[in-house]
Amino acid sequence: FLLRSILPESLFGTKAVWRGQVKVNVSDPSRTVLVLMDDPVLGGGLRPSADVLQSYLRSESKDLKLLVSYAERLGSGAAFKRLGFLLEQFAPGEREAIEACRKRITKGNVKLDPSLPADRLVTAWRLWVSERWAKGRVND
């Protein structure tokens, strides 16, 4: 298990599900994607988190306006940077969502995957990425 403390105002995008006599809050698909864009380590690293994003983009649950609004509510510049960069890689036709992310880029640079070395800075997204991601060879 990986435990993480969050502020009460960050508890959104969830619904109550009953497991026996226990009520559990479970994130909706858009919130789950946002959590992984904010901290890919929670999804097992960037590759599994990117796979979740790709599945989301193909699913009936896809709602990029909701995803962007959740990211605004969370206020994570890193999430916008990762999401925008990955949308350019996997869904370049989603121009509205990509531009929404680009408009919300914050100062400072972050790693695409905080757990891996990164040697290239993608200045458009203020992201440090590995050589493989820099050259668009994400499936190698």
Short mmCIF file of C-alpha atoms in Angstrom, two decimals:
data_model
loop_
_atom_site.label_atom_id
_atom_site.label_comp_id
_atom_site.label_asym_id
_atom_site.label_seq_id
_atom_site.Cartn_x
_atom_site.Cartn_y
_atom_site.Cartn_z
CA PHE A 1 0.00 0.00 0.00
CA LEU A 2 1.04 3.56 -0.64
CA LEU A 3 -0.50 6.16 1.67
CA ARG A 4 -0.75 9.80 0.80
CA SER A 5 -2.29 12.69 2.71
CA ILE A 6 -4.43 15.14 0.78
CA LEU A 7 -6.32 18.26 1.74
CA PRO A 8 -10.10 17.99 2.19
CA GLU A 9 -10.68 20.36 -0.75
CA SER A 10 -8.87 17.84 -2.96
CA LEU A 11 -11.57 15.23 -2.32
CA PHE A 12 -13.64 15.63 -5.48
CA GLY A 13 -14.47 13.49 -8.47
CA THR A 14 -15.44 10.54 -6.31
CA LYS A 15 -18.58 8.56 -5.71
CA ALA A 16 -19.62 6.41 -2.79
CA VAL A 17 -19.63 2.66 -3.35
CA TRP A 18 -20.77 0.15 -0.78
CA ARG A 19 -18.60 -2.91 -0.12
CA GLY A 20 -20.70 -4.95 2.23
CA GLN A 21 -21.51 -2.58 5.09
CA VAL A 22 -18.58 -0.27 4.39
CA LYS A 23 -18.97 2.89 2.32
CA VAL A 24 -15.89 3.63 0.21
CA ASN A 25 -15.24 6.68 -1.98
CA VAL A 26 -13.93 5.69 -5.40
CA SER A 27 -12.58 8.12 -7.98
CA ASP A 28 -14.34 8.48 -11.32
CA PRO A 29 -12.30 7.79 -14.49
CA SER A 30 -11.38 11.46 -15.07
CA ARG A 31 -10.22 11.89 -11.50
CA THR A 32 -8.18 8.68 -11.70
CA VAL A 33 -6.37 9.95 -14.81
CA LEU A 34 -5.73 13.29 -13.11
CA VAL A 35 -4.23 11.60 -10.05
CA LEU A 36 -1.83 9.71 -12.33
CA MET A 37 -0.89 12.84 -14.26
CA ASP A 38 -0.20 14.64 -10.99
CA ASP A 39 1.94 11.80 -9.60
CA PRO A 40 2.71 8.92 -12.02
CA VAL A 41 4.40 7.00 -9.21
CA LEU A 42 0.92 6.27 -7.80
CA GLY A 43 0.14 4.37 -11.00
CA GLY A 44 3.37 2.38 -11.03
CA GLY A 45 5.32 4.90 -13.09
CA LEU A 46 4.83 6.78 -16.31
CA ARG A 47 4.37 3.83 -18.68
CA PRO A 48 1.38 2.34 -16.79
CA SER A 49 -0.02 5.83 -16.18
CA ALA A 50 0.27 6.63 -19.90
CA ASP A 51 -1.48 3.32 -20.66
CA VAL A 52 -4.35 4.36 -18.39
CA LEU A 53 -4.56 7.70 -20.22
CA GLN A 54 -4.67 5.92 -23.59
CA SER A 55 -7.43 3.60 -22.38
CA TYR A 56 -9.34 6.61 -21.05
CA LEU A 57 -9.04 8.35 -24.43
CA ARG A 58 -10.63 5.30 -26.12
CA SER A 59 -13.33 4.81 -23.51
CA GLU A 60 -16.93 5.97 -23.19
CA SER A 61 -15.84 7.73 -19.99
CA LYS A 62 -13.60 10.15 -21.90
CA ASP A 63 -14.47 13.72 -20.93
CA LEU A 64 -11.51 16.01 -21.52
CA LYS A 65 -13.40 19.14 -20.44
CA LEU A 66 -14.11 17.49 -17.10
CA LEU A 67 -10.50 16.31 -16.85
CA VAL A 68 -9.21 19.86 -17.46
CA SER A 69 -11.70 21.30 -14.96
CA TYR A 70 -10.56 18.75 -12.36
CA ALA A 71 -6.94 19.72 -13.03
CA GLU A 72 -7.84 23.39 -12.53
CA ARG A 73 -9.53 22.53 -9.27
CA LEU A 74 -6.51 20.53 -8.10
CA GLY A 75 -4.20 23.35 -9.14
CA SER A 76 -1.32 21.12 -10.20
CA GLY A 77 0.96 22.64 -12.81
CA ALA A 78 2.78 19.31 -13.12
CA ALA A 79 -0.49 17.56 -14.03
CA PHE A 80 -1.14 20.08 -16.82
CA LYS A 81 2.40 19.67 -18.15
CA ARG A 82 2.27 15.88 -18.22
CA LEU A 83 -1.29 15.74 -19.55
CA GLY A 84 -0.63 18.24 -22.35
CA PHE A 85 2.59 16.53 -23.39
CA LEU A 86 0.99 13.07 -23.41
CA LEU A 87 -2.08 14.28 -25.27
CA GLU A 88 0.23 15.62 -27.98
CA GLN A 89 1.85 12.17 -28.16
CA PHE A 90 -1.30 10.03 -28.09
CA ALA A 91 -4.16 12.27 -29.22
CA PRO A 92 -2.80 15.19 -31.26
CA GLY A 93 -6.29 15.88 -32.62
CA GLU A 94 -7.49 16.91 -29.16
CA ARG A 95 -6.36 20.48 -29.80
CA GLU A 96 -8.80 22.12 -27.39
CA ALA A 97 -7.60 20.07 -24.41
CA ILE A 98 -3.94 20.44 -25.40
CA GLU A 99 -4.32 24.23 -25.63
CA ALA A 100 -6.17 24.31 -22.31
CA CYS A 101 -3.17 22.56 -20.74
CA ARG A 102 -0.69 24.84 -22.49
CA LYS A 103 -2.46 27.95 -21.12
CA ARG A 104 -2.09 26.62 -17.58
CA ILE A 105 1.61 25.77 -17.62
CA THR A 106 3.29 26.99 -14.46
CA LYS A 107 6.86 28.16 -13.94
CA GLY A 108 9.51 25.62 -13.17
CA ASN A 109 10.40 22.33 -14.77
CA VAL A 110 9.27 18.87 -13.66
CA LYS A 111 10.12 15.36 -14.75
CA LEU A 112 7.70 13.50 -16.94
CA ASP A 113 8.41 10.49 -14.74
CA PRO A 114 9.73 11.52 -11.32
CA SER A 115 11.18 8.04 -10.72
CA LEU A 116 13.38 7.89 -13.84
CA PRO A 117 16.40 9.80 -15.11
CA ALA A 118 15.62 12.49 -17.66
CA ASP A 119 18.18 14.18 -19.87
CA ARG A 120 16.12 16.30 -22.26
CA LEU A 121 14.05 19.37 -21.47
CA VAL A 122 10.95 19.84 -23.61
CA THR A 123 10.73 23.59 -23.17
CA ALA A 124 7.21 23.84 -24.65
CA TRP A 125 5.92 21.81 -21.70
CA ARG A 126 8.66 22.55 -19.13
CA LEU A 127 9.19 18.80 -18.79
CA TRP A 128 12.35 16.80 -18.33
CA VAL A 129 12.01 13.62 -20.39
CA SER A 130 14.16 10.65 -21.33
CA GLU A 131 15.74 10.45 -24.77
CA ARG A 132 13.13 7.88 -25.79
CA TRP A 133 10.23 10.24 -25.04
CA ALA A 134 12.03 13.22 -26.56
CA LYS A 135 12.23 11.43 -29.90
CA GLY A 136 8.63 10.19 -29.77
CA ARG A 137 9.67 6.52 -29.44
CA VAL A 138 7.28 5.84 -26.59
CA ASN A 139 6.55 2.26 -27.58
CA ASP A 140 10.18 1.09 -27.74
#
